[in-house]
Coordinates of C-alpha atoms and ligand atoms in Angstrom, one line a residue:
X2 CA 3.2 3.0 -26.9
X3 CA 4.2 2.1 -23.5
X4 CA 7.2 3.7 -21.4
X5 CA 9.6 2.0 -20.4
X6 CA 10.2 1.5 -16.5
X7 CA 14.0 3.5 -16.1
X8 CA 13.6 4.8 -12.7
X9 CA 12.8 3.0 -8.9
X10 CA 12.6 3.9 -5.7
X11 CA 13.6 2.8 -2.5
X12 CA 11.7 4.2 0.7
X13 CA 13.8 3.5 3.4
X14 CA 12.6 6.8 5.9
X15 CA 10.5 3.9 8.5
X16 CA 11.5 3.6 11.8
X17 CA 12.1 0.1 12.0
X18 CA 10.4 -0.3 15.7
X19 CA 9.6 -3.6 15.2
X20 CA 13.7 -4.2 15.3
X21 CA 14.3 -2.2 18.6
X22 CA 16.7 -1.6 20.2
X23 CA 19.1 -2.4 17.0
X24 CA 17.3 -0.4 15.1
X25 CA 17.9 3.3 17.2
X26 CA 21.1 4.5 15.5
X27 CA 21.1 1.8 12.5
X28 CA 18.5 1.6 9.4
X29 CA 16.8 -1.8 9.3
X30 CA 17.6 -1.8 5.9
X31 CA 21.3 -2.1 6.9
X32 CA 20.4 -5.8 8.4
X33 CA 22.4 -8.4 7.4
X34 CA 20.9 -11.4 5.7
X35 CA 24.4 -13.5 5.9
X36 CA 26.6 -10.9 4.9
X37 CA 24.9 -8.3 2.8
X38 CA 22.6 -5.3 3.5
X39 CA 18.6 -6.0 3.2
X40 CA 18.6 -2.8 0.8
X41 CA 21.8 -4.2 -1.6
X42 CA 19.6 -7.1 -2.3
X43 CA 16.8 -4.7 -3.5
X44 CA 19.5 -2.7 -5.6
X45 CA 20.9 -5.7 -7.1
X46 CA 17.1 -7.2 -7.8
X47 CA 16.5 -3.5 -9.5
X48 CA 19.8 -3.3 -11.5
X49 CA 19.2 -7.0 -12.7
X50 CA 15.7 -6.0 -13.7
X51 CA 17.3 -3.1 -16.0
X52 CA 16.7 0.0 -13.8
X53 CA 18.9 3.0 -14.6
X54 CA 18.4 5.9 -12.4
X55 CA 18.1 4.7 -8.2
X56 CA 15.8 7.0 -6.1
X57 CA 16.4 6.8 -2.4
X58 CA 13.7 8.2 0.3
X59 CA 15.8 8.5 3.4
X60 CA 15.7 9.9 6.8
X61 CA 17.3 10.8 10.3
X62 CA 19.6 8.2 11.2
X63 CA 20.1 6.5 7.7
X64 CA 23.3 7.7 6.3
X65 CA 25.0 4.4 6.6
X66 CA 23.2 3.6 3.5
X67 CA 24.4 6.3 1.3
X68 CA 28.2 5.9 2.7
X69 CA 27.2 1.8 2.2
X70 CA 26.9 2.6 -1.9
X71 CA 29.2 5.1 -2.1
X72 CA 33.0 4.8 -2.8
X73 CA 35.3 3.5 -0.3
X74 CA 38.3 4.6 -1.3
X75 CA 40.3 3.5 1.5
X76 CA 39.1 -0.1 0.9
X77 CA 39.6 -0.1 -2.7
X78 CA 43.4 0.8 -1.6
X79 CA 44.0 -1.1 0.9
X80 CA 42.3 -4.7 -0.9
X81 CA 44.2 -4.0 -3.8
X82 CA 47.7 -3.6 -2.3
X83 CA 46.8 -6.5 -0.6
X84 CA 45.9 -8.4 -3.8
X85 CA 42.3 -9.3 -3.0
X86 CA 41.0 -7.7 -5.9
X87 CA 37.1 -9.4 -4.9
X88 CA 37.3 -6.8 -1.8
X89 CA 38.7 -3.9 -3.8
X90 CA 35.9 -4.0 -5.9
X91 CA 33.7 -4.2 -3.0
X92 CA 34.6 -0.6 -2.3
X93 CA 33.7 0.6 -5.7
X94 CA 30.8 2.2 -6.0
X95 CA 27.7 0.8 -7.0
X96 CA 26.0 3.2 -8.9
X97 CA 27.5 5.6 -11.8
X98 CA 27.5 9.0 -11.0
X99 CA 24.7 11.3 -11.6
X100 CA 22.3 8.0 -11.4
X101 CA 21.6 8.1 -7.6
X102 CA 19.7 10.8 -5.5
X103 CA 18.7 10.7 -1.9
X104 CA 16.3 12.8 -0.7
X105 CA 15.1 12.9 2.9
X106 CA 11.3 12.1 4.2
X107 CA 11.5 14.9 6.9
X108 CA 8.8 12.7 9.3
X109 CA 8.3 9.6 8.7
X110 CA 4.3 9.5 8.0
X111 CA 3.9 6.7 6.5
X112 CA 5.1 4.6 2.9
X113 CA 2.2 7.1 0.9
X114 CA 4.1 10.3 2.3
X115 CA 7.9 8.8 1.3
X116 CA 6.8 7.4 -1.8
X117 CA 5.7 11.0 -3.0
X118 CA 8.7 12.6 -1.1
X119 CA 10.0 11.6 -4.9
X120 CA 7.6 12.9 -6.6
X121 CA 10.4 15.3 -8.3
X122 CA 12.6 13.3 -9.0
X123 CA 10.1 10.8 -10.3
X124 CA 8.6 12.8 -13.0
X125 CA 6.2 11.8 -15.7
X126 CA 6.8 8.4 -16.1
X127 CA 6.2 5.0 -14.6
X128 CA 8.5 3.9 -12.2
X129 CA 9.2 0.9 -9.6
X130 CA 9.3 1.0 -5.9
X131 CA 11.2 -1.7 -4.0
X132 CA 10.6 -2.2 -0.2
X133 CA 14.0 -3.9 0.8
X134 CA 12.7 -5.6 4.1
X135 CA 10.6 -7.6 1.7
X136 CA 12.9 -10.1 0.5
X137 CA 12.9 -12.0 -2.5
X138 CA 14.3 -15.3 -3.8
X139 CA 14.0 -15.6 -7.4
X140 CA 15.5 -17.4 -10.5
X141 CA 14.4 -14.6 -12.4
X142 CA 14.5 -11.5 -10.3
X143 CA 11.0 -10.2 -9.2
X144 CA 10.8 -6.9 -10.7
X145 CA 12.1 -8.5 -13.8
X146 CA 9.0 -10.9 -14.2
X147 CA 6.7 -7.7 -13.6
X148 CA 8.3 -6.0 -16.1
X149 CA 7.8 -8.8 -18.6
X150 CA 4.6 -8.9 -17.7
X151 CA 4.1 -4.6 -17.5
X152 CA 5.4 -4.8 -21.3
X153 CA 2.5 -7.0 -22.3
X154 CA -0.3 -5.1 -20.3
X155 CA 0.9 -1.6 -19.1
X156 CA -0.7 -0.1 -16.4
X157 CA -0.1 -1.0 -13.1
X158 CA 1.2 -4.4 -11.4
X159 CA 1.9 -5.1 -8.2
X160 CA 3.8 -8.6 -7.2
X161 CA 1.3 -10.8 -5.3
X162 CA 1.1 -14.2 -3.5
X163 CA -1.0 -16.4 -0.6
X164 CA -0.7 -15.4 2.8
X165 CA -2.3 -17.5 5.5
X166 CA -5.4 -16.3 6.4
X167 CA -4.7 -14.7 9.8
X168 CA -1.8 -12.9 8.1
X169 CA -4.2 -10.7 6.6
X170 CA -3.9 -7.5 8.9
X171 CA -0.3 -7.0 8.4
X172 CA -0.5 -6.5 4.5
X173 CA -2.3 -4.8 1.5
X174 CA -4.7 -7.7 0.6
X175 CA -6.3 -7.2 -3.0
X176 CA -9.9 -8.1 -4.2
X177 CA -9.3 -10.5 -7.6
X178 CA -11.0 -10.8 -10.7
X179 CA -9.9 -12.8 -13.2
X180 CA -6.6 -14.3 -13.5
X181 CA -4.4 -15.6 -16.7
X182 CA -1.1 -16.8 -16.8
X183 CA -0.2 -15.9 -13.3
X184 CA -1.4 -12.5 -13.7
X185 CA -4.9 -11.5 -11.5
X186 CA -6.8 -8.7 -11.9
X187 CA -7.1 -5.9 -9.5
X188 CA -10.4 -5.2 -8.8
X189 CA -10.2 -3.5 -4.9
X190 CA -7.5 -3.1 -2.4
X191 CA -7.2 -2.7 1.1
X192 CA -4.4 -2.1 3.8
X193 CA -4.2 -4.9 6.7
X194 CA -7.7 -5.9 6.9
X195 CA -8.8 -8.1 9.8
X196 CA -8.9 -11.7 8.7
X197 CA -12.6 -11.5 8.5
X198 CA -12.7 -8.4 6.3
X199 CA -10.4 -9.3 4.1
X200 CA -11.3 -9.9 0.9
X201 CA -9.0 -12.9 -0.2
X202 CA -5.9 -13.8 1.2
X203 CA -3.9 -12.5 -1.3
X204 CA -0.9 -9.9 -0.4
X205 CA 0.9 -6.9 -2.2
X206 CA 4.4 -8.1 -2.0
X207 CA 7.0 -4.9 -1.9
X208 CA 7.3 -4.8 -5.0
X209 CA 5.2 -2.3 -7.2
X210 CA 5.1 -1.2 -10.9
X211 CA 3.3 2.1 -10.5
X212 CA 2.0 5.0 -13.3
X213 CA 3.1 8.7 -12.4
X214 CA -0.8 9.3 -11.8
X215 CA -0.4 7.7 -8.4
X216 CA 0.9 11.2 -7.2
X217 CA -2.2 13.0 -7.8
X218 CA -3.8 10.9 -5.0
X219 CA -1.0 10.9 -3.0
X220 CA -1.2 14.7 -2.9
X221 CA -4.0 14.6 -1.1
X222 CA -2.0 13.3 2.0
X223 CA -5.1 11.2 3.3
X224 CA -4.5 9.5 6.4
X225 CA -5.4 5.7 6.7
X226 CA -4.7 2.3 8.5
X227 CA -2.0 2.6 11.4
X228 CA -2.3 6.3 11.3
X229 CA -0.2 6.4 8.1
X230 CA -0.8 7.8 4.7
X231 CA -0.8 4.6 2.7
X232 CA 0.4 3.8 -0.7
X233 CA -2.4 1.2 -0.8
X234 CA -4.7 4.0 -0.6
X235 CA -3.6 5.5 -3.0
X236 CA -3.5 2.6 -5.4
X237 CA -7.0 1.7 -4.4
X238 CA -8.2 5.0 -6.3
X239 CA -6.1 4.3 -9.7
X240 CA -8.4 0.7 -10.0
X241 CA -10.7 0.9 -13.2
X242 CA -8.8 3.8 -15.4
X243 CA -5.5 1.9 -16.2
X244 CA -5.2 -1.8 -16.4
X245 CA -4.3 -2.9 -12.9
X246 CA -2.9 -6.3 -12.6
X247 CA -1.1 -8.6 -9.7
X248 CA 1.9 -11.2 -10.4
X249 CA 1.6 -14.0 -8.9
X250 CA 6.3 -13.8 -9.2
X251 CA 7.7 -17.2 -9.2
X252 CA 10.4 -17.0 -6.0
X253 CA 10.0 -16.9 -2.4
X254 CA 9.3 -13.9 -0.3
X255 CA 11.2 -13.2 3.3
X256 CA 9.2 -10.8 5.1
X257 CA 12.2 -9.0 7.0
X258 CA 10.2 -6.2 8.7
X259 CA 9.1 -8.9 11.0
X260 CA 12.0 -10.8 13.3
X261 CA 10.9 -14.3 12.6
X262 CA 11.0 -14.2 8.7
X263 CA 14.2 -12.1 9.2
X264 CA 15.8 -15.2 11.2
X265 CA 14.2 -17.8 8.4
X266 CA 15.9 -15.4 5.3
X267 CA 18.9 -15.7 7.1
X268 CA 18.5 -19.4 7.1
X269 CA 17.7 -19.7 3.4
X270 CA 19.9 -17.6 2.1
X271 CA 23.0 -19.6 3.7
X272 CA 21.6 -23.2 2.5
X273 CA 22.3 -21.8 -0.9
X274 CA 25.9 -20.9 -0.1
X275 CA 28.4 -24.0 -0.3
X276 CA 31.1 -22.8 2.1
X277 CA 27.6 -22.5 5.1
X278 CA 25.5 -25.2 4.5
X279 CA 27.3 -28.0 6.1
X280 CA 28.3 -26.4 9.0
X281 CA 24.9 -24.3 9.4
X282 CA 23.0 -27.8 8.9
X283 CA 24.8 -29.1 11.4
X284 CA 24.4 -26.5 14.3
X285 CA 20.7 -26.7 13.0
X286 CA 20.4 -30.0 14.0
X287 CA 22.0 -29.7 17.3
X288 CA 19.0 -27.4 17.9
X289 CA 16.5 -29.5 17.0
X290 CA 17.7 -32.1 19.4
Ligands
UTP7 P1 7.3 -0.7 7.3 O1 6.0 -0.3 7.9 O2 7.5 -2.2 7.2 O3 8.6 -0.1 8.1 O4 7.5 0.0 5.9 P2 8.7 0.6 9.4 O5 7.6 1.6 9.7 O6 10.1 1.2 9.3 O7 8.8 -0.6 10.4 P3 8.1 -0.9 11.8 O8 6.7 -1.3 11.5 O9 8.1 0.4 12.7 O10 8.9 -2.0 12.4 C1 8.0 -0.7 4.8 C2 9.1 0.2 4.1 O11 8.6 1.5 3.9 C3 9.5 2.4 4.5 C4 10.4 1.6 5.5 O12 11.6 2.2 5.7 C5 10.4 0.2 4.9 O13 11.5 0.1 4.0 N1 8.8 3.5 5.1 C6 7.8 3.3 6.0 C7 9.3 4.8 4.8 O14 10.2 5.0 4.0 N2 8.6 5.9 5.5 C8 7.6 5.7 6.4 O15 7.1 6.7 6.9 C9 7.2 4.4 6.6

């Protein structure tokens, strides 16, 4: 029987240097795409995909997203006496009590260390982790397709697509084996290899359906690429027990971490809203003069 996937987490301990100087006193995952947070749109992907309980890996200098998803009272008062009842609910919080916990990645080591800084609260079960400055533009929400397709194969699957070649050092790039219906095997892993090194040219995506065992091997703290303990490390050990699958997800992905796919997400996500296109397509154009 498989378990169901009830529980996700969100590491959001990084230091965002690749955002300096915005990112000193203000989590990257507080960057606006439009007018929204880069970590709402990962809470909204999870909450549409069916997760109940939210597990946040914080650090120094990210309160603003616990105060972003808690209640504001005063703006619930004050929208409502003003009759914008859209803003009031705005300040309600997003998450029912009891089905939130933050808990704090002391250094930030690396996505390995913060994704086992829940190892607790995790427990014995599978579980989803959601990297918000990976952002993702989907009919059907990402981590809903995986679940689809985790229900059919259990195990583990990771959301995957084509990066271009010389992309290949800034992500986990799997080794494939066969592939059906969108979903490819997992036969090796390996974190930003060069472009010659790499085994194909397709990337994890920040999206990952992942069995508790993971946390044995991220016990072991073992240091890789960058310096970091990395999650893809750890993954890389779990190939050949459990099934171990990639999704090729129907969407787009916005890589957000970096400043030029955060500028494009921003770009994309107004095209789709009717009161910004006109206008946006029109300063666009002045630019491309
Ligand atoms: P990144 O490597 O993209 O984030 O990690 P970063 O380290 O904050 O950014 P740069 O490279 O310095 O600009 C992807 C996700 O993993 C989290 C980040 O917060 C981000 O959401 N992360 C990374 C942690 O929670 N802890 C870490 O030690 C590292």
């Amino acid at each position: 029987m498989i378990k169901s996937v009830r529980k996700a987490v969100f590491p959001v301990g990084g230091m965002g240097t690749r955002f300096l100087p915005v990112t000193k006193a203000m989590p990257k995952e507080m960057l606006p795409v439009v007018d929204k947070p880069l970590i709402q749109y990962a809470v909204e992907e999870a909450q549409l995909a069916g997760i109940e309980e939210f597990i946040f890996v914080t650090g120094r200098g990210k309160t603003a997203i616990e105060d972003h998803f808690d209640h504001s009272i005063e703006l619930e008062l004050a929208m409502t006496a003003r009759g914008k009842e859209n803003e009031a609910s705005i300040g309600r919080p997003m998450f029912c009590p009891g089905k939130v916990a933050y808990t704090r990645q002391q250094e930030p080591l690396g996505l390995g260390h913060a994704v086992w800084c829940a190892r607790e609260l995790v427990g014995d079960e599978p579980f989803a982790i959601l990297l918000a400055d990976d952002l993702l533009m989907a009919d059907i929400p990402c981590l809903k397709q995986m679940i689809s397709s985790y229900e059919e194969t259990g195990g583990n699957v990771v959301a995957v697509m084509d990066i271009p070649p010389n992309h290949t050092d800034r992500y986990g790039i799997i080794n494939p084996g066969c592939e059906k219906n969108r979903l490819v095997e997992v036969r090796g892993l390996v974190e930003k290899p060069s472009p010659e090194d790499a085994p194909s040219t397709l990337s994890v995506v920040g999206r990952y359906i992942l069995l508790p065992d993971i946390f044995k091997h991220l016990d072991r703290q073992n240091v890789g690429a960058g310096g970091e303990v990395q999650l893809t490390d750890s993954m890389e050990k779990m190939i050949g027990k459990d099934p171990f699958h990639g999704l090729r997800f129907i969407g787009k992905r916005f890589d957000c971490g970096d400043k030029i796919g955060f500028q494009e997400a921003n770009i994309a996500f107004a095209m789709e809203r009717e009161d910004l296109r006109d206008p946006l397509l029109k300063i666009l154009a002045r630019y491309s003069e």
